[in-house]
PDB file of C-alpha atoms in Angstrom:
ATOM      1  CA  GLU A 153      49.987 -15.952 115.139  1.00  0.00           C
ATOM      2  CA  ALA A 154      49.960 -18.472 111.560  1.00  0.00           C
ATOM      3  CA  GLY A 155      47.252 -19.776 111.159  1.00  0.00           C
ATOM      4  CA  VAL A 156      46.284 -23.692 110.259  1.00  0.00           C
ATOM      5  CA  THR A 157      48.158 -24.081 106.905  1.00  0.00           C
ATOM      6  CA  GLN A 158      47.694 -27.264 104.275  1.00  0.00           C
ATOM      7  CA  PHE A 159      48.644 -27.293 101.138  1.00  0.00           C
ATOM      8  CA  PRO A 160      48.252 -28.009  98.015  1.00  0.00           C
ATOM      9  CA  SER A 161      45.264 -25.993  97.541  1.00  0.00           C
ATOM     10  CA  HIS A 162      44.135 -28.009  94.833  1.00  0.00           C
ATOM     11  CA  SER A 163      45.843 -32.143  93.045  1.00  0.00           C
ATOM     12  CA  VAL A 164      43.953 -33.147  90.401  1.00  0.00           C
ATOM     13  CA  ILE A 165      45.077 -37.042  90.278  1.00  0.00           C
ATOM     14  CA  GLU A 166      43.870 -40.285  88.305  1.00  0.00           C
ATOM     15  CA  LYS A 167      42.894 -42.669  89.885  1.00  0.00           C
ATOM     16  CA  GLY A 168      45.191 -45.647  90.816  1.00  0.00           C
ATOM     17  CA  GLN A 169      47.229 -42.990  91.552  1.00  0.00           C
ATOM     18  CA  THR A 170      48.367 -41.203  95.149  1.00  0.00           C
ATOM     19  CA  VAL A 171      48.286 -38.370  96.783  1.00  0.00           C
ATOM     20  CA  THR A 172      49.654 -36.568  99.627  1.00  0.00           C
ATOM     21  CA  LEU A 173      48.444 -33.567 101.439  1.00  0.00           C
ATOM     22  CA  ARG A 174      50.283 -31.350 104.662  1.00  0.00           C
ATOM     23  CA  CYS A 175      48.773 -29.862 106.924  1.00  0.00           C
ATOM     24  CA  ASP A 176      50.757 -27.482 109.435  1.00  0.00           C
ATOM     25  CA  PRO A 177      48.804 -26.598 112.114  1.00  0.00           C
ATOM     26  CA  ILE A 178      48.910 -23.945 114.853  1.00  0.00           C
ATOM     27  CA  SER A 179      52.857 -23.911 116.691  1.00  0.00           C
ATOM     28  CA  GLY A 180      52.311 -25.726 120.160  1.00  0.00           C
ATOM     29  CA  HIS A 181      48.279 -27.195 119.135  1.00  0.00           C
ATOM     30  CA  ASP A 182      49.055 -30.629 120.597  1.00  0.00           C
ATOM     31  CA  ASN A 183      45.517 -32.151 119.292  1.00  0.00           C
ATOM     32  CA  LEU A 184      45.191 -32.028 115.174  1.00  0.00           C
ATOM     33  CA  TYR A 185      42.223 -33.349 113.091  1.00  0.00           C
ATOM     34  CA  TRP A 186      41.566 -34.022 109.639  1.00  0.00           C
ATOM     35  CA  TYR A 187      38.003 -34.143 108.030  1.00  0.00           C
ATOM     36  CA  ARG A 188      36.692 -34.205 104.809  1.00  0.00           C
ATOM     37  CA  ARG A 189      33.899 -33.210 102.977  1.00  0.00           C
ATOM     38  CA  VAL A 190      32.853 -35.160  99.436  1.00  0.00           C
ATOM     39  CA  MET A 191      30.765 -34.240  96.974  1.00  0.00           C
ATOM     40  CA  GLY A 192      27.332 -33.050  97.895  1.00  0.00           C
ATOM     41  CA  LYS A 193      27.330 -34.362 101.556  1.00  0.00           C
ATOM     42  CA  GLU A 194      28.315 -32.783 104.685  1.00  0.00           C
ATOM     43  CA  ILE A 195      31.713 -32.389 106.590  1.00  0.00           C
ATOM     44  CA  LYS A 196      33.128 -35.877 108.155  1.00  0.00           C
ATOM     45  CA  PHE A 197      35.414 -36.074 110.764  1.00  0.00           C
ATOM     46  CA  LEU A 198      38.632 -38.727 109.502  1.00  0.00           C
ATOM     47  CA  LEU A 199      41.053 -38.300 112.148  1.00  0.00           C
ATOM     48  CA  HIS A 200      42.037 -37.069 115.598  1.00  0.00           C
ATOM     49  CA  PHE A 201      45.531 -36.782 116.630  1.00  0.00           C
ATOM     50  CA  VAL A 202      47.560 -35.781 120.183  1.00  0.00           C
ATOM     51  CA  LYS A 203      50.853 -34.580 119.321  1.00  0.00           C
ATOM     52  CA  GLU A 204      52.342 -38.189 117.306  1.00  0.00           C
ATOM     53  CA  SER A 205      49.521 -39.958 118.391  1.00  0.00           C
ATOM     54  CA  LYS A 206      46.486 -41.179 116.936  1.00  0.00           C
ATOM     55  CA  GLN A 207      44.168 -40.485 119.508  1.00  0.00           C
ATOM     56  CA  ASP A 208      40.580 -41.341 117.444  1.00  0.00           C
ATOM     57  CA  GLU A 209      40.016 -42.755 113.395  1.00  0.00           C
ATOM     58  CA  SER A 210      37.300 -43.830 113.944  1.00  0.00           C
ATOM     59  CA  GLY A 211      36.302 -41.214 110.469  1.00  0.00           C
ATOM     60  CA  MET A 212      39.219 -43.070 108.000  1.00  0.00           C
ATOM     61  CA  PRO A 213      36.857 -44.897 105.692  1.00  0.00           C
ATOM     62  CA  ASN A 214      39.020 -47.421 104.205  1.00  0.00           C
ATOM     63  CA  ASN A 215      43.165 -48.779 104.167  1.00  0.00           C
ATOM     64  CA  ARG A 216      43.868 -47.052 101.173  1.00  0.00           C
ATOM     65  CA  PHE A 217      43.386 -43.809 103.855  1.00  0.00           C
ATOM     66  CA  LEU A 218      47.190 -43.352 106.166  1.00  0.00           C
ATOM     67  CA  ALA A 219      47.361 -40.382 108.123  1.00  0.00           C
ATOM     68  CA  GLU A 220      50.630 -39.524 110.156  1.00  0.00           C
ATOM     69  CA  ARG A 221      52.070 -36.229 112.414  1.00  0.00           C
ATOM     70  CA  THR A 222      55.508 -37.274 113.216  1.00  0.00           C
ATOM     71  CA  GLY A 223      56.647 -35.501 115.618  1.00  0.00           C
ATOM     72  CA  GLY A 224      53.683 -34.099 116.504  1.00  0.00           C
ATOM     73  CA  THR A 225      54.569 -31.355 114.451  1.00  0.00           C
ATOM     74  CA  TYR A 226      52.853 -31.722 111.037  1.00  0.00           C
ATOM     75  CA  SER A 227      50.550 -34.643 109.577  1.00  0.00           C
ATOM     76  CA  THR A 228      50.427 -35.948 106.280  1.00  0.00           C
ATOM     77  CA  LEU A 229      47.068 -37.447 104.835  1.00  0.00           C
ATOM     78  CA  LYS A 230      47.767 -40.360 102.263  1.00  0.00           C
ATOM     79  CA  VAL A 231      46.095 -41.233  99.865  1.00  0.00           C
ATOM     80  CA  GLN A 232      46.737 -44.574  97.857  1.00  0.00           C
ATOM     81  CA  PRO A 233      45.429 -45.337  95.945  1.00  0.00           C
ATOM     82  CA  ALA A 234      42.860 -42.810  95.634  1.00  0.00           C
ATOM     83  CA  GLU A 235      39.404 -43.414  93.684  1.00  0.00           C
ATOM     84  CA  LEU A 236      36.279 -41.155  92.418  1.00  0.00           C
ATOM     85  CA  GLU A 237      34.586 -41.595  95.241  1.00  0.00           C
ATOM     86  CA  ASP A 238      37.804 -39.826  98.043  1.00  0.00           C
ATOM     87  CA  SER A 239      36.960 -36.575  95.007  1.00  0.00           C
ATOM     88  CA  GLY A 240      36.663 -33.209  97.522  1.00  0.00           C
ATOM     89  CA  VAL A 241      37.822 -31.224 100.062  1.00  0.00           C
ATOM     90  CA  TYR A 242      39.812 -32.302 103.118  1.00  0.00           C
ATOM     91  CA  PHE A 243      40.144 -30.275 106.218  1.00  0.00           C
ATOM     92  CA  CYS A 244      42.807 -29.970 108.920  1.00  0.00           C
ATOM     93  CA  ALA A 245      42.051 -28.307 112.065  1.00  0.00           C
ATOM     94  CA  SER A 246      43.568 -28.036 115.248  1.00  0.00           C
ATOM     95  CA  SER A 247      42.830 -26.951 119.462  1.00  0.00           C
ATOM     96  CA  PRO A 248      45.737 -26.627 121.599  1.00  0.00           C
ATOM     97  CA  ARG A 249      46.273 -28.684 124.825  1.00  0.00           C
ATOM     98  CA  GLY A 250      42.705 -30.257 126.736  1.00  0.00           C
ATOM     99  CA  GLY A 251      41.240 -28.263 123.899  1.00  0.00           C
ATOM    100  CA  ILE A 252      38.038 -29.467 124.159  1.00  0.00           C
ATOM    101  CA  GLY A 253      36.755 -26.414 125.571  1.00  0.00           C
ATOM    102  CA  TYR A 254      38.797 -24.195 122.492  1.00  0.00           C
ATOM    103  CA  GLY A 255      37.583 -23.856 118.899  1.00  0.00           C
ATOM    104  CA  TYR A 256      38.970 -25.478 117.159  1.00  0.00           C
ATOM    105  CA  THR A 257      41.527 -22.953 113.817  1.00  0.00           C
ATOM    106  CA  PHE A 258      40.504 -24.920 110.561  1.00  0.00           C
ATOM    107  CA  GLY A 259      42.963 -24.493 107.559  1.00  0.00           C
ATOM    108  CA  SER A 260      41.489 -23.584 104.189  1.00  0.00           C
ATOM    109  CA  GLY A 261      40.836 -27.308 102.838  1.00  0.00           C
ATOM    110  CA  THR A 262      42.520 -29.210  99.790  1.00  0.00           C
ATOM    111  CA  ARG A 263      40.392 -29.243  97.415  1.00  0.00           C
ATOM    112  CA  LEU A 264      41.784 -32.899  96.030  1.00  0.00           C
ATOM    113  CA  THR A 265      40.193 -34.024  92.217  1.00  0.00           C
ATOM    114  CA  VAL A 266      40.637 -37.584  91.186  1.00  0.00           C
ATOM    115  CA  VAL A 267      40.170 -37.652  87.554  1.00  0.00           C
TER     116      VAL A 267
ATOM    117  CA  ASP B  59      26.454 -36.248 120.735  1.00  0.00           C
ATOM    118  CA  ALA B  60      23.010 -34.856 120.302  1.00  0.00           C
ATOM    119  CA  LYS B  61      21.655 -34.856 117.041  1.00  0.00           C
ATOM    120  CA  THR B  62      20.426 -30.090 116.382  1.00  0.00           C
ATOM    121  CA  THR B  63      17.811 -29.325 114.288  1.00  0.00           C
ATOM    122  CA  GLN B  64      18.498 -26.228 112.108  1.00  0.00           C
ATOM    123  CA  PRO B  65      16.647 -24.255 109.407  1.00  0.00           C
ATOM    124  CA  THR B  66      17.689 -24.209 106.074  1.00  0.00           C
ATOM    125  CA  SER B  67      18.403 -20.871 105.020  1.00  0.00           C
ATOM    126  CA  MET B  68      18.106 -17.020 106.530  1.00  0.00           C
ATOM    127  CA  ASP B  69      17.739 -14.126 104.883  1.00  0.00           C
ATOM    128  CA  CYS B  70      18.868 -11.168 106.752  1.00  0.00           C
ATOM    129  CA  ALA B  71      19.369  -7.913 105.816  1.00  0.00           C
ATOM    130  CA  GLU B  72      22.920  -5.190 105.887  1.00  0.00           C
ATOM    131  CA  GLY B  73      22.786  -3.927 109.063  1.00  0.00           C
ATOM    132  CA  ARG B  74      20.306  -6.033 110.867  1.00  0.00           C
ATOM    133  CA  ALA B  75      20.785  -8.457 113.874  1.00  0.00           C
ATOM    134  CA  ALA B  76      21.009 -12.206 112.340  1.00  0.00           C
ATOM    135  CA  ASN B  77      19.337 -14.949 115.013  1.00  0.00           C
ATOM    136  CA  LEU B  78      20.053 -18.198 114.175  1.00  0.00           C
ATOM    137  CA  PRO B  79      17.839 -21.202 115.730  1.00  0.00           C
ATOM    138  CA  CYS B  80      19.040 -23.910 117.223  1.00  0.00           C
ATOM    139  CA  ASN B  81      17.453 -27.361 118.390  1.00  0.00           C
ATOM    140  CA  HIS B  82      19.131 -30.052 120.858  1.00  0.00           C
ATOM    141  CA  SER B  83      15.598 -31.083 122.154  1.00  0.00           C
ATOM    142  CA  THR B  84      18.087 -34.256 123.686  1.00  0.00           C
ATOM    143  CA  ILE B  85      20.711 -32.174 124.725  1.00  0.00           C
ATOM    144  CA  SER B  86      22.489 -33.930 127.896  1.00  0.00           C
ATOM    145  CA  GLY B  87      23.697 -32.587 130.865  1.00  0.00           C
ATOM    146  CA  ASN B  88      27.506 -32.453 130.395  1.00  0.00           C
ATOM    147  CA  GLU B  89      26.997 -31.751 126.500  1.00  0.00           C
ATOM    148  CA  TYR B  90      27.976 -27.573 125.081  1.00  0.00           C
ATOM    149  CA  VAL B  91      26.487 -25.770 122.527  1.00  0.00           C
ATOM    150  CA  TYR B  92      29.052 -25.364 119.846  1.00  0.00           C
ATOM    151  CA  TRP B  93      28.748 -22.743 117.059  1.00  0.00           C
ATOM    152  CA  TYR B  94      30.980 -23.106 113.180  1.00  0.00           C
ATOM    153  CA  ARG B  95      30.977 -21.006 110.200  1.00  0.00           C
ATOM    154  CA  GLN B  96      32.191 -21.516 106.472  1.00  0.00           C
ATOM    155  CA  ILE B  97      32.113 -19.396 104.585  1.00  0.00           C
ATOM    156  CA  HIS B  98      32.099 -20.495 100.888  1.00  0.00           C
ATOM    157  CA  SER B  99      35.248 -22.149 100.415  1.00  0.00           C
ATOM    158  CA  GLN B 100      36.923 -21.398 103.421  1.00  0.00           C
ATOM    159  CA  GLY B 101      37.296 -24.404 106.207  1.00  0.00           C
ATOM    160  CA  PRO B 102      34.512 -23.788 108.831  1.00  0.00           C
ATOM    161  CA  GLN B 103      34.971 -20.554 111.279  1.00  0.00           C
ATOM    162  CA  TYR B 104      34.912 -21.521 115.389  1.00  0.00           C
ATOM    163  CA  ILE B 105      32.579 -18.381 116.509  1.00  0.00           C
ATOM    164  CA  ILE B 106      30.568 -19.555 120.047  1.00  0.00           C
ATOM    165  CA  HIS B 107      30.290 -21.695 122.144  1.00  0.00           C
ATOM    166  CA  GLY B 108      28.532 -22.645 125.855  1.00  0.00           C
ATOM    167  CA  LEU B 109      27.097 -25.141 128.003  1.00  0.00           C
ATOM    168  CA  LYS B 110      24.326 -23.089 130.064  1.00  0.00           C
ATOM    169  CA  ASN B 111      24.503 -19.084 129.888  1.00  0.00           C
ATOM    170  CA  ASN B 112      24.405 -16.714 127.252  1.00  0.00           C
ATOM    171  CA  GLU B 113      27.550 -15.837 126.219  1.00  0.00           C
ATOM    172  CA  THR B 114      29.468 -13.009 124.673  1.00  0.00           C
ATOM    173  CA  ASN B 115      32.291 -12.695 122.055  1.00  0.00           C
ATOM    174  CA  GLU B 116      33.911 -10.182 119.340  1.00  0.00           C
ATOM    175  CA  MET B 117      31.557 -11.722 117.003  1.00  0.00           C
ATOM    176  CA  ALA B 118      28.266 -13.326 118.227  1.00  0.00           C
ATOM    177  CA  SER B 119      25.935 -14.091 121.544  1.00  0.00           C
ATOM    178  CA  LEU B 120      24.927 -17.148 122.278  1.00  0.00           C
ATOM    179  CA  ILE B 121      21.371 -18.099 123.736  1.00  0.00           C
ATOM    180  CA  ILE B 122      20.613 -21.427 125.478  1.00  0.00           C
ATOM    181  CA  THR B 123      17.337 -21.227 126.767  1.00  0.00           C
ATOM    182  CA  GLU B 124      16.886 -22.725 130.721  1.00  0.00           C
ATOM    183  CA  ASP B 125      15.882 -25.423 129.932  1.00  0.00           C
ATOM    184  CA  ARG B 126      19.223 -25.618 126.998  1.00  0.00           C
ATOM    185  CA  LYS B 127      16.740 -27.598 124.694  1.00  0.00           C
ATOM    186  CA  SER B 128      17.610 -24.887 122.305  1.00  0.00           C
ATOM    187  CA  SER B 129      19.647 -21.742 121.624  1.00  0.00           C
ATOM    188  CA  THR B 130      20.144 -18.633 119.362  1.00  0.00           C
ATOM    189  CA  LEU B 131      23.259 -17.450 117.878  1.00  0.00           C
ATOM    190  CA  ILE B 132      23.257 -13.841 117.438  1.00  0.00           C
ATOM    191  CA  LEU B 133      25.112 -11.322 115.196  1.00  0.00           C
ATOM    192  CA  PRO B 134      24.396  -8.276 116.167  1.00  0.00           C
ATOM    193  CA  HIS B 135      24.873  -6.505 112.988  1.00  0.00           C
ATOM    194  CA  ALA B 136      25.131  -8.586 110.214  1.00  0.00           C
ATOM    195  CA  THR B 137      27.270  -7.927 107.004  1.00  0.00           C
ATOM    196  CA  LEU B 138      28.091  -9.238 103.832  1.00  0.00           C
ATOM    197  CA  ARG B 139      30.234 -10.535 104.938  1.00  0.00           C
ATOM    198  CA  ASP B 140      28.268 -12.934 107.173  1.00  0.00           C
ATOM    199  CA  THR B 141      26.995 -14.366 104.111  1.00  0.00           C
ATOM    200  CA  ALA B 142      27.524 -18.205 105.355  1.00  0.00           C
ATOM    201  CA  VAL B 143      26.953 -21.822 106.426  1.00  0.00           C
ATOM    202  CA  TYR B 144      26.563 -21.706 110.555  1.00  0.00           C
ATOM    203  CA  TYR B 145      26.631 -25.025 112.274  1.00  0.00           C
ATOM    204  CA  CYS B 146      25.032 -25.735 115.387  1.00  0.00           C
ATOM    205  CA  ILE B 147      27.522 -28.897 116.900  1.00  0.00           C
ATOM    206  CA  VAL B 148      26.486 -29.755 120.068  1.00  0.00           C
ATOM    207  CA  ARG B 149      28.528 -32.382 121.508  1.00  0.00           C
ATOM    208  CA  VAL B 150      30.457 -33.848 125.166  1.00  0.00           C
ATOM    209  CA  VAL B 151      33.783 -31.697 126.850  1.00  0.00           C
ATOM    210  CA  GLY B 152      35.262 -33.429 128.956  1.00  0.00           C
ATOM    211  CA  ALA B 153      35.979 -37.281 127.952  1.00  0.00           C
ATOM    212  CA  GLY B 154      35.915 -38.981 125.478  1.00  0.00           C
ATOM    213  CA  SER B 155      36.032 -38.105 121.660  1.00  0.00           C
ATOM    214  CA  TYR B 156      36.170 -35.089 119.554  1.00  0.00           C
ATOM    215  CA  GLN B 157      35.182 -35.137 116.903  1.00  0.00           C
ATOM    216  CA  LEU B 158      32.742 -32.613 115.979  1.00  0.00           C
ATOM    217  CA  THR B 159      29.806 -33.461 113.849  1.00  0.00           C
ATOM    218  CA  PHE B 160      28.275 -31.629 111.256  1.00  0.00           C
ATOM    219  CA  GLY B 161      25.287 -31.282 109.774  1.00  0.00           C
ATOM    220  CA  LYS B 162      23.488 -29.563 107.421  1.00  0.00           C
ATOM    221  CA  GLY B 163      24.231 -26.207 108.976  1.00  0.00           C
ATOM    222  CA  THR B 164      21.771 -22.704 107.733  1.00  0.00           C
ATOM    223  CA  LYS B 165      22.402 -20.432 104.569  1.00  0.00           C
ATOM    224  CA  LEU B 166      22.514 -17.227 105.921  1.00  0.00           C
ATOM    225  CA  SER B 167      22.704 -14.369 103.302  1.00  0.00           C
ATOM    226  CA  VAL B 168      22.783 -11.026 104.503  1.00  0.00           C
ATOM    227  CA  ILE B 169      20.591  -9.038 101.363  1.00  0.00           C
ATOM    228  CA  PRO B 170      22.073  -4.931 101.097  1.00  0.00           C
TER     229      PRO B 170
END
Protein backbone atom coordinates (compact mmCIF):
# COMPACT_ATOMS: atom_id res chain seq x y z
CA GLU A 1 0.00 0.00 0.00
CA ALA A 2 1.09 3.57 -0.59
CA GLY A 3 2.40 5.33 2.48
CA VAL A 4 1.62 8.76 3.86
CA THR A 5 2.52 11.38 1.28
CA GLN A 6 3.45 14.93 2.08
CA PHE A 7 4.22 17.81 -0.23
CA PRO A 8 6.05 19.86 -0.83
CA SER A 9 9.09 18.18 0.65
CA HIS A 10 10.74 21.56 1.08
CA SER A 11 9.41 25.10 1.15
CA VAL A 12 11.26 28.36 1.58
CA ILE A 13 9.12 31.43 2.11
CA GLU A 14 9.57 34.95 3.37
CA LYS A 15 8.29 36.08 6.72
CA GLY A 16 4.71 37.27 6.37
CA GLN A 17 3.87 35.03 3.45
CA THR A 18 1.42 32.16 3.45
CA VAL A 19 2.30 28.51 3.00
CA THR A 20 0.05 25.50 2.66
CA LEU A 21 1.29 22.01 3.41
CA ARG A 22 -0.56 18.99 2.18
CA CYS A 23 -0.83 15.46 3.53
CA ASP A 24 -2.37 12.43 1.85
CA PRO A 25 -2.89 9.68 4.42
CA ILE A 26 -2.99 5.99 3.73
CA SER A 27 -6.28 5.23 1.99
CA GLY A 28 -8.97 4.23 4.45
CA HIS A 29 -7.23 5.64 7.51
CA ASP A 30 -9.76 7.64 9.52
CA ASN A 31 -7.16 9.17 11.85
CA LEU A 32 -4.80 11.85 10.62
CA TYR A 33 -2.26 13.71 12.75
CA TRP A 34 0.03 16.66 12.32
CA TYR A 35 3.30 16.99 14.24
CA ARG A 36 6.25 19.30 13.89
CA ARG A 37 9.83 19.64 14.99
CA VAL A 38 11.14 23.16 15.21
CA MET A 39 14.86 23.80 15.35
CA GLY A 40 16.56 22.07 18.25
CA LYS A 41 13.33 20.96 19.86
CA GLU A 42 11.50 17.69 20.20
CA ILE A 43 8.76 16.46 17.90
CA LYS A 44 5.50 17.99 19.08
CA PHE A 45 1.87 17.10 18.44
CA LEU A 46 -0.23 19.70 16.65
CA LEU A 47 -3.63 18.16 16.01
CA HIS A 48 -5.66 15.07 15.28
CA PHE A 49 -8.49 14.53 12.80
CA VAL A 50 -10.99 11.71 12.83
CA LYS A 51 -12.28 11.74 9.29
CA GLU A 52 -13.10 15.41 8.65
CA SER A 53 -13.57 16.37 12.30
CA LYS A 54 -10.93 17.88 14.53
CA GLN A 55 -10.69 15.53 17.50
CA ASP A 56 -7.86 17.31 19.30
CA GLU A 57 -6.20 20.57 18.31
CA SER A 58 -4.58 21.29 21.64
CA GLY A 59 -1.12 21.41 20.11
CA MET A 60 -1.80 24.13 17.57
CA PRO A 61 0.54 26.98 18.55
CA ASN A 62 -1.67 29.93 17.63
CA ASN A 63 -4.34 31.16 15.24
CA ARG A 64 -1.87 31.61 12.41
CA PHE A 65 -2.17 27.87 11.87
CA LEU A 66 -5.26 26.44 10.20
CA ALA A 67 -5.75 22.76 9.45
CA GLU A 68 -8.47 21.27 7.32
CA ARG A 69 -9.38 17.83 6.12
CA THR A 70 -11.90 18.05 3.34
CA GLY A 71 -14.16 15.04 2.99
CA GLY A 72 -12.06 13.10 5.41
CA THR A 73 -9.38 12.43 2.83
CA TYR A 74 -6.30 14.62 2.42
CA SER A 75 -5.44 17.36 4.87
CA THR A 76 -3.87 20.78 4.54
CA LEU A 77 -2.04 22.86 7.12
CA LYS A 78 -1.89 26.55 6.32
CA VAL A 79 0.41 28.98 8.05
CA GLN A 80 -0.63 32.60 7.57
CA PRO A 81 1.32 34.78 8.05
CA ALA A 82 4.48 32.75 8.53
CA GLU A 83 6.98 33.80 11.18
CA LEU A 84 10.64 32.90 11.55
CA GLU A 85 9.92 30.60 14.49
CA ASP A 86 7.66 28.47 12.31
CA SER A 87 10.71 27.04 10.55
CA GLY A 88 11.06 23.33 11.07
CA VAL A 89 9.88 19.98 9.78
CA TYR A 90 6.16 19.26 9.68
CA PHE A 91 5.12 15.62 9.81
CA CYS A 92 1.81 14.06 9.01
CA ALA A 93 0.77 10.60 10.20
CA SER A 94 -2.27 8.39 9.84
CA SER A 95 -3.73 5.32 11.49
CA PRO A 96 -6.79 3.13 10.99
CA ARG A 97 -10.09 3.54 12.83
CA GLY A 98 -9.63 2.46 16.41
CA GLY A 99 -5.98 3.11 15.70
CA ILE A 100 -5.02 3.46 19.30
CA GLY A 101 -3.76 -0.08 19.28
CA TYR A 102 -1.76 0.45 16.12
CA GLY A 103 1.38 2.28 15.29
CA TYR A 104 1.05 5.44 13.32
CA THR A 105 2.50 5.68 9.83
CA PHE A 106 4.35 8.93 9.32
CA GLY A 107 5.18 10.73 6.12
CA SER A 108 8.66 12.00 5.32
CA GLY A 109 7.74 15.51 6.33
CA THR A 110 7.81 19.00 4.83
CA ARG A 111 10.84 21.08 5.71
CA LEU A 112 9.67 24.67 6.07
CA THR A 113 12.15 27.51 6.13
CA VAL A 114 10.92 31.02 6.83
CA VAL A 115 13.44 33.73 5.97
CA ASP B 1 0.99 10.05 29.95
CA ALA B 2 3.86 8.78 32.04
CA LYS B 3 7.33 10.23 31.60
CA THR B 4 10.10 8.11 30.11
CA THR B 5 13.87 8.24 30.60
CA GLN B 6 16.29 6.98 27.97
CA PRO B 7 20.07 7.20 27.59
CA THR B 8 21.13 9.99 25.29
CA SER B 9 23.23 7.81 23.04
CA MET B 10 24.49 4.27 22.52
CA ASP B 11 26.85 2.47 20.17
CA CYS B 12 26.42 -1.04 18.82
CA ALA B 13 28.66 -3.15 16.61
CA GLU B 14 27.16 -4.20 13.32
CA GLY B 15 25.67 -7.69 13.53
CA ARG B 16 25.35 -7.61 17.28
CA ALA B 17 22.18 -7.18 19.27
CA ALA B 18 21.25 -3.62 20.20
CA ASN B 19 19.53 -3.35 23.57
CA LEU B 20 17.89 0.02 24.18
CA PRO B 21 16.59 0.61 27.70
CA CYS B 22 13.73 2.82 28.81
CA ASN B 23 12.57 3.70 32.30
CA HIS B 24 8.91 4.52 32.88
CA SER B 25 8.57 4.16 36.63
CA THR B 26 5.30 6.11 36.84
CA ILE B 27 3.49 4.04 34.23
CA SER B 28 -0.11 3.25 35.05
CA GLY B 29 -2.06 0.09 34.39
CA ASN B 30 -3.74 1.27 31.20
CA GLU B 31 -0.64 2.71 29.54
CA TYR B 32 1.13 0.96 26.71
CA VAL B 33 4.79 1.24 25.81
CA TYR B 34 5.46 2.24 22.20
CA TRP B 35 8.75 2.43 20.36
CA TYR B 36 9.39 4.56 17.31
CA ARG B 37 12.58 5.52 15.55
CA GLN B 38 13.61 8.34 13.28
CA ILE B 39 16.27 7.75 10.70
CA HIS B 40 17.94 10.94 9.60
CA SER B 41 15.68 13.20 7.51
CA GLN B 42 12.82 10.70 7.48
CA GLY B 43 9.56 10.67 9.43
CA PRO B 44 9.27 8.63 12.63
CA GLN B 45 8.76 4.93 12.05
CA TYR B 46 6.65 2.71 14.28
CA ILE B 47 8.56 -0.31 15.60
CA ILE B 48 6.57 -2.15 18.24
CA HIS B 49 4.31 -1.70 21.25
CA GLY B 50 3.20 -3.69 24.27
CA LEU B 51 1.30 -3.61 27.54
CA LYS B 52 2.83 -6.19 29.85
CA ASN B 53 3.77 -9.23 27.83
CA ASN B 54 6.93 -9.42 25.80
CA GLU B 55 6.32 -8.76 22.12
CA THR B 56 8.20 -9.65 18.96
CA ASN B 57 7.74 -8.69 15.35
CA GLU B 58 9.86 -8.70 12.22
CA MET B 59 11.74 -5.60 13.34
CA ALA B 60 12.40 -6.04 17.04
CA SER B 61 11.53 -7.52 20.39
CA LEU B 62 10.13 -5.63 23.35
CA ILE B 63 10.85 -6.86 26.84
CA ILE B 64 8.78 -5.29 29.63
CA THR B 65 9.70 -5.97 33.25
CA GLU B 66 7.13 -7.62 35.47
CA ASP B 67 6.51 -4.41 37.42
CA ARG B 68 6.28 -2.54 34.07
CA LYS B 69 8.57 0.19 35.30
CA SER B 70 11.08 -0.36 32.55
CA SER B 71 11.44 -1.95 29.16
CA THR B 72 14.10 -2.86 26.62
CA LEU B 73 13.89 -2.73 22.86
CA ILE B 74 16.05 -5.36 21.23
CA LEU B 75 17.24 -5.22 17.64
CA PRO B 76 18.62 -8.76 17.30
CA HIS B 77 21.16 -8.16 14.54
CA ALA B 78 21.85 -4.46 14.15
CA THR B 79 22.77 -3.17 10.71
CA LEU B 80 24.12 0.19 9.63
CA ARG B 81 20.60 1.11 8.52
CA ASP B 82 19.43 0.84 12.12
CA THR B 83 21.40 3.98 13.00
CA ALA B 84 18.65 6.32 14.17
CA VAL B 85 17.10 8.06 17.16
CA TYR B 86 14.88 5.65 19.09
CA TYR B 87 11.93 6.94 21.08
CA CYS B 88 10.22 5.16 23.93
CA ILE B 89 6.70 6.55 24.42
CA VAL B 90 4.13 5.63 27.05
CA ARG B 91 0.51 6.42 26.45
CA VAL B 92 -3.00 5.48 27.41
CA VAL B 93 -4.87 3.33 24.95
CA GLY B 94 -8.64 3.22 24.94
CA ALA B 95 -9.81 6.74 25.56
CA GLY B 96 -8.90 10.34 25.25
CA SER B 97 -6.10 11.85 23.27
CA TYR B 98 -4.18 9.98 20.63
CA GLN B 99 -1.16 12.20 21.09
CA LEU B 100 2.33 10.77 21.06
CA THR B 101 4.73 12.61 23.36
CA PHE B 102 8.22 12.39 21.91
CA GLY B 103 11.15 12.97 24.22
CA LYS B 104 14.77 13.30 23.22
CA GLY B 105 15.18 9.58 22.56
CA THR B 106 18.36 7.52 22.30
CA LYS B 107 20.69 8.09 19.40
CA LEU B 108 21.87 4.65 18.35
CA SER B 109 25.00 4.47 16.24
CA VAL B 110 25.69 1.12 14.59
CA ILE B 111 29.41 0.82 13.96
CA PRO B 112 30.93 -1.29 11.18
